[in-house]
C-alpha positions as protocol buffer text, in pm:
chain_id: "A"
residue {
  index: 1
  type: MET
  ca { x: 4642 y: 544 z: -5168 }
}
residue {
  index: 2
  type: ILE
  ca { x: 4421 y: 812 z: -5240 }
}
residue {
  index: 3
  type: SER
  ca { x: 4423 y: 978 z: -4882 }
}
residue {
  index: 4
  type: SER
  ca { x: 4867 y: 955 z: -4895 }
}
residue {
  index: 5
  type: LEU
  ca { x: 4857 y: 1123 z: -5199 }
}
residue {
  index: 6
  type: LEU
  ca { x: 4664 y: 1423 z: -5152 }
}
residue {
  index: 7
  type: ASN
  ca { x: 4843 y: 1415 z: -4786 }
}
residue {
  index: 8
  type: ILE
  ca { x: 5176 y: 1487 z: -4930 }
}
residue {
  index: 9
  type: LEU
  ca { x: 5100 y: 1705 z: -5177 }
}
residue {
  index: 10
  type: TRP
  ca { x: 4898 y: 1920 z: -4885 }
}
residue {
  index: 11
  type: VAL
  ca { x: 5224 y: 1959 z: -4690 }
}
residue {
  index: 12
  type: VAL
  ca { x: 5445 y: 2060 z: -4971 }
}
residue {
  index: 13
  type: LEU
  ca { x: 5160 y: 2294 z: -5126 }
}
residue {
  index: 14
  type: GLY
  ca { x: 5061 y: 2481 z: -4740 }
}
residue {
  index: 15
  type: GLY
  ca { x: 4939 y: 2249 z: -4529 }
}
residue {
  index: 16
  type: LEU
  ca { x: 5275 y: 2263 z: -4329 }
}
residue {
  index: 17
  type: VAL
  ca { x: 5247 y: 2633 z: -4249 }
}
residue {
  index: 18
  type: MET
  ca { x: 4861 y: 2624 z: -4087 }
}
residue {
  index: 19
  type: ALA
  ca { x: 4938 y: 2342 z: -3900 }
}
residue {
  index: 20
  type: LEU
  ca { x: 5238 y: 2527 z: -3753 }
}
residue {
  index: 21
  type: GLY
  ca { x: 5020 y: 2816 z: -3662 }
}
residue {
  index: 22
  type: TRP
  ca { x: 4805 y: 2526 z: -3477 }
}
residue {
  index: 23
  type: TRP
  ca { x: 5122 y: 2413 z: -3282 }
}
residue {
  index: 24
  type: LEU
  ca { x: 5222 y: 2822 z: -3228 }
}
residue {
  index: 25
  type: ALA
  ca { x: 4878 y: 2844 z: -3055 }
}
residue {
  index: 26
  type: GLY
  ca { x: 4925 y: 2522 z: -2854 }
}
residue {
  index: 27
  type: LEU
  ca { x: 5223 y: 2657 z: -2761 }
}
residue {
  index: 28
  type: LEU
  ca { x: 5107 y: 3001 z: -2652 }
}
residue {
  index: 29
  type: CYS
  ca { x: 4801 y: 2755 z: -2491 }
}
residue {
  index: 30
  type: ALA
  ca { x: 5075 y: 2523 z: -2303 }
}
residue {
  index: 31
  type: ILE
  ca { x: 5256 y: 2870 z: -2132 }
}
residue {
  index: 32
  type: THR
  ca { x: 4985 y: 2982 z: -2010 }
}
residue {
  index: 33
  type: THR
  ca { x: 4728 y: 2859 z: -1728 }
}
residue {
  index: 34
  type: VAL
  ca { x: 4480 y: 3033 z: -1811 }
}
residue {
  index: 35
  type: GLY
  ca { x: 4486 y: 2824 z: -2160 }
}
residue {
  index: 36
  type: LEU
  ca { x: 4646 y: 2511 z: -2084 }
}
residue {
  index: 37
  type: PRO
  ca { x: 4341 y: 2338 z: -2132 }
}
residue {
  index: 38
  type: TRP
  ca { x: 4309 y: 2474 z: -2517 }
}
residue {
  index: 39
  type: ALA
  ca { x: 4661 y: 2336 z: -2567 }
}
residue {
  index: 40
  type: ARG
  ca { x: 4608 y: 1960 z: -2646 }
}
residue {
  index: 41
  type: SER
  ca { x: 4324 y: 2088 z: -2824 }
}
residue {
  index: 42
  type: CYS
  ca { x: 4615 y: 2272 z: -3053 }
}
residue {
  index: 43
  type: VAL
  ca { x: 4810 y: 1999 z: -3038 }
}
residue {
  index: 44
  type: VAL
  ca { x: 4570 y: 1705 z: -3268 }
}
residue {
  index: 45
  type: ILE
  ca { x: 4375 y: 1922 z: -3443 }
}
residue {
  index: 46
  type: GLY
  ca { x: 4752 y: 2046 z: -3583 }
}
residue {
  index: 47
  type: ARG
  ca { x: 4830 y: 1744 z: -3637 }
}
residue {
  index: 48
  type: PHE
  ca { x: 4501 y: 1745 z: -3808 }
}
residue {
  index: 49
  type: SER
  ca { x: 4607 y: 1992 z: -4025 }
}
residue {
  index: 50
  type: LEU
  ca { x: 4945 y: 1861 z: -4088 }
}
residue {
  index: 51
  type: TRP
  ca { x: 4726 y: 1489 z: -4266 }
}
residue {
  index: 52
  type: PRO
  ca { x: 4368 y: 1566 z: -4316 }
}
residue {
  index: 53
  type: PHE
  ca { x: 4263 y: 1353 z: -4567 }
}
residue {
  index: 54
  type: GLY
  ca { x: 4155 y: 1007 z: -4451 }
}
residue {
  index: 55
  type: TYR
  ca { x: 3976 y: 1150 z: -4132 }
}
residue {
  index: 56
  type: GLU
  ca { x: 3731 y: 1398 z: -3987 }
}
residue {
  index: 57
  type: ALA
  ca { x: 3679 y: 1612 z: -3707 }
}
residue {
  index: 58
  type: VAL
  ca { x: 3337 y: 1529 z: -3540 }
}
residue {
  index: 59
  type: ASN
  ca { x: 3099 y: 1623 z: -3284 }
}
residue {
  index: 60
  type: ARG
  ca { x: 3190 y: 1454 z: -2959 }
}
residue {
  index: 61
  type: LEU
  ca { x: 2799 y: 1404 z: -2819 }
}
residue {
  index: 62
  type: GLU
  ca { x: 2700 y: 1329 z: -3191 }
}
residue {
  index: 63
  type: HIS
  ca { x: 2994 y: 1039 z: -3215 }
}
residue {
  index: 64
  type: SER
  ca { x: 3000 y: 902 z: -2862 }
}
residue {
  index: 65
  type: GLY
  ca { x: 2699 y: 994 z: -2786 }
}
residue {
  index: 66
  type: ARG
  ca { x: 2797 y: 1086 z: -2425 }
}
residue {
  index: 67
  type: ARG
  ca { x: 2799 y: 1474 z: -2256 }
}
residue {
  index: 68
  type: ASP
  ca { x: 3098 y: 1539 z: -2112 }
}
residue {
  index: 69
  type: LEU
  ca { x: 3265 y: 1917 z: -2066 }
}
residue {
  index: 70
  type: GLY
  ca { x: 3368 y: 1995 z: -2363 }
}
residue {
  index: 71
  type: THR
  ca { x: 2945 y: 1943 z: -2522 }
}
residue {
  index: 72
  type: GLY
  ca { x: 2796 y: 2105 z: -2266 }
}
residue {
  index: 73
  type: PRO
  ca { x: 2741 y: 2464 z: -2158 }
}
residue {
  index: 74
  type: LEU
  ca { x: 3094 y: 2490 z: -2021 }
}
residue {
  index: 75
  type: GLY
  ca { x: 3235 y: 2363 z: -2400 }
}
residue {
  index: 76
  type: LEU
  ca { x: 3053 y: 2677 z: -2523 }
}
residue {
  index: 77
  type: ILE
  ca { x: 3204 y: 2932 z: -2324 }
}
residue {
  index: 78
  type: GLY
  ca { x: 3538 y: 2780 z: -2356 }
}
residue {
  index: 79
  type: ASN
  ca { x: 3461 y: 2811 z: -2795 }
}
residue {
  index: 80
  type: VAL
  ca { x: 3346 y: 3190 z: -2716 }
}
residue {
  index: 81
  type: ILE
  ca { x: 3733 y: 3236 z: -2526 }
}
residue {
  index: 82
  type: TRP
  ca { x: 3914 y: 3035 z: -2788 }
}
residue {
  index: 83
  type: PHE
  ca { x: 3749 y: 3260 z: -3046 }
}
residue {
  index: 84
  type: LEU
  ca { x: 3842 y: 3581 z: -2941 }
}
residue {
  index: 85
  type: VAL
  ca { x: 4233 y: 3453 z: -2805 }
}
residue {
  index: 86
  type: ALA
  ca { x: 4293 y: 3251 z: -3105 }
}
residue {
  index: 87
  type: GLY
  ca { x: 4035 y: 3082 z: -3302 }
}
residue {
  index: 88
  type: TRP
  ca { x: 3917 y: 3407 z: -3554 }
}
residue {
  index: 89
  type: TRP
  ca { x: 4343 y: 3437 z: -3665 }
}
residue {
  index: 90
  type: LEU
  ca { x: 4369 y: 3028 z: -3759 }
}
residue {
  index: 91
  type: ALA
  ca { x: 4037 y: 3076 z: -3913 }
}
residue {
  index: 92
  type: ILE
  ca { x: 4208 y: 3395 z: -4095 }
}
residue {
  index: 93
  type: GLY
  ca { x: 4499 y: 3158 z: -4234 }
}
residue {
  index: 94
  type: HIS
  ca { x: 4281 y: 2866 z: -4314 }
}
residue {
  index: 95
  type: LEU
  ca { x: 4062 y: 3109 z: -4585 }
}
residue {
  index: 96
  type: SER
  ca { x: 4345 y: 3273 z: -4760 }
}
residue {
  index: 97
  type: SER
  ca { x: 4501 y: 2953 z: -4779 }
}
residue {
  index: 98
  type: ALA
  ca { x: 4181 y: 2874 z: -4920 }
}
residue {
  index: 99
  type: LEU
  ca { x: 4180 y: 3139 z: -5165 }
}
residue {
  index: 100
  type: ALA
  ca { x: 4479 y: 3059 z: -5296 }
}
residue {
  index: 101
  type: CYS
  ca { x: 4406 y: 2725 z: -5386 }
}
residue {
  index: 102
  type: PHE
  ca { x: 4114 y: 2816 z: -5562 }
}
residue {
  index: 103
  type: LEU
  ca { x: 4301 y: 3007 z: -5768 }
}
residue {
  index: 104
  type: THR
  ca { x: 4389 y: 2628 z: -5961 }
}
residue {
  index: 105
  type: ILE
  ca { x: 4182 y: 2283 z: -6050 }
}
residue {
  index: 106
  type: VAL
  ca { x: 4446 y: 2090 z: -5869 }
}
residue {
  index: 107
  type: GLY
  ca { x: 4364 y: 2360 z: -5573 }
}
residue {
  index: 108
  type: ILE
  ca { x: 4053 y: 2269 z: -5512 }
}
residue {
  index: 109
  type: PRO
  ca { x: 3957 y: 1973 z: -5299 }
}
residue {
  index: 110
  type: PHE
  ca { x: 4250 y: 2141 z: -5126 }
}
residue {
  index: 111
  type: GLY
  ca { x: 4058 y: 2503 z: -5051 }
}
residue {
  index: 112
  type: ILE
  ca { x: 3773 y: 2291 z: -4949 }
}
residue {
  index: 113
  type: GLN
  ca { x: 3957 y: 2165 z: -4672 }
}
residue {
  index: 114
  type: HIS
  ca { x: 4120 y: 2491 z: -4543 }
}
residue {
  index: 115
  type: LEU
  ca { x: 3695 y: 2577 z: -4533 }
}
residue {
  index: 116
  type: LYS
  ca { x: 3722 y: 2293 z: -4366 }
}
residue {
  index: 117
  type: LEU
  ca { x: 3918 y: 2414 z: -4077 }
}
residue {
  index: 118
  type: ALA
  ca { x: 3870 y: 2764 z: -4030 }
}
residue {
  index: 119
  type: LEU
  ca { x: 3509 y: 2629 z: -3948 }
}
residue {
  index: 120
  type: ILE
  ca { x: 3714 y: 2412 z: -3688 }
}
residue {
  index: 121
  type: ALA
  ca { x: 3909 y: 2659 z: -3641 }
}
residue {
  index: 122
  type: LEU
  ca { x: 3615 y: 2898 z: -3501 }
}
residue {
  index: 123
  type: ALA
  ca { x: 3500 y: 2662 z: -3262 }
}
residue {
  index: 124
  type: PRO
  ca { x: 3735 y: 2339 z: -3173 }
}
residue {
  index: 125
  type: VAL
  ca { x: 3556 y: 2236 z: -2816 }
}
residue {
  index: 126
  type: GLY
  ca { x: 3400 y: 1927 z: -2815 }
}
residue {
  index: 127
  type: MET
  ca { x: 3543 y: 1812 z: -3125 }
}
residue {
  index: 128
  type: THR
  ca { x: 3673 y: 1561 z: -3189 }
}
residue {
  index: 129
  type: VAL
  ca { x: 3937 y: 1405 z: -3497 }
}
residue {
  index: 130
  type: ILE
  ca { x: 3842 y: 1037 z: -3596 }
}
residue {
  index: 131
  type: PRO
  ca { x: 3919 y: 838 z: -3955 }
}
residue {
  index: 132
  type: ILE
  ca { x: 3713 y: 778 z: -4224 }
}
residue {
  index: 133
  type: LYS
  ca { x: 3496 y: 459 z: -4255 }
}
residue {
  index: 134
  type: ARG
  ca { x: 3631 y: 281 z: -4595 }
}
residue {
  index: 135
  type: VAL
  ca { x: 3310 y: 106 z: -4723 }
}
């Protein structure tokens, strides 16, 4: 219930803008042959950026215990390429959104979420989005 309320406020107060930024990056990746491996990740993280409360991004290796292309040396290379091409400007968008959110007390949880998304924007390869387990 609280997650849904926070997500609605998030969308209204700026989450939509950053989700559109992720989807634009995904579209640009999809129209290039070289960027195609990152396009799906942009869509998934864009959806996470639109509706983040109740979900978390975790390292796939730690979550599943299995190695794949994104969790090994190729993942590191993919993250370096991503950072140089698109990651830095998405991170700047999330950081500036976080600063705007931190101007009010009500915006603090949203600013914290933007900081988490900024870290994901820097190195998304090897990450997965999962629901937060409730106890």
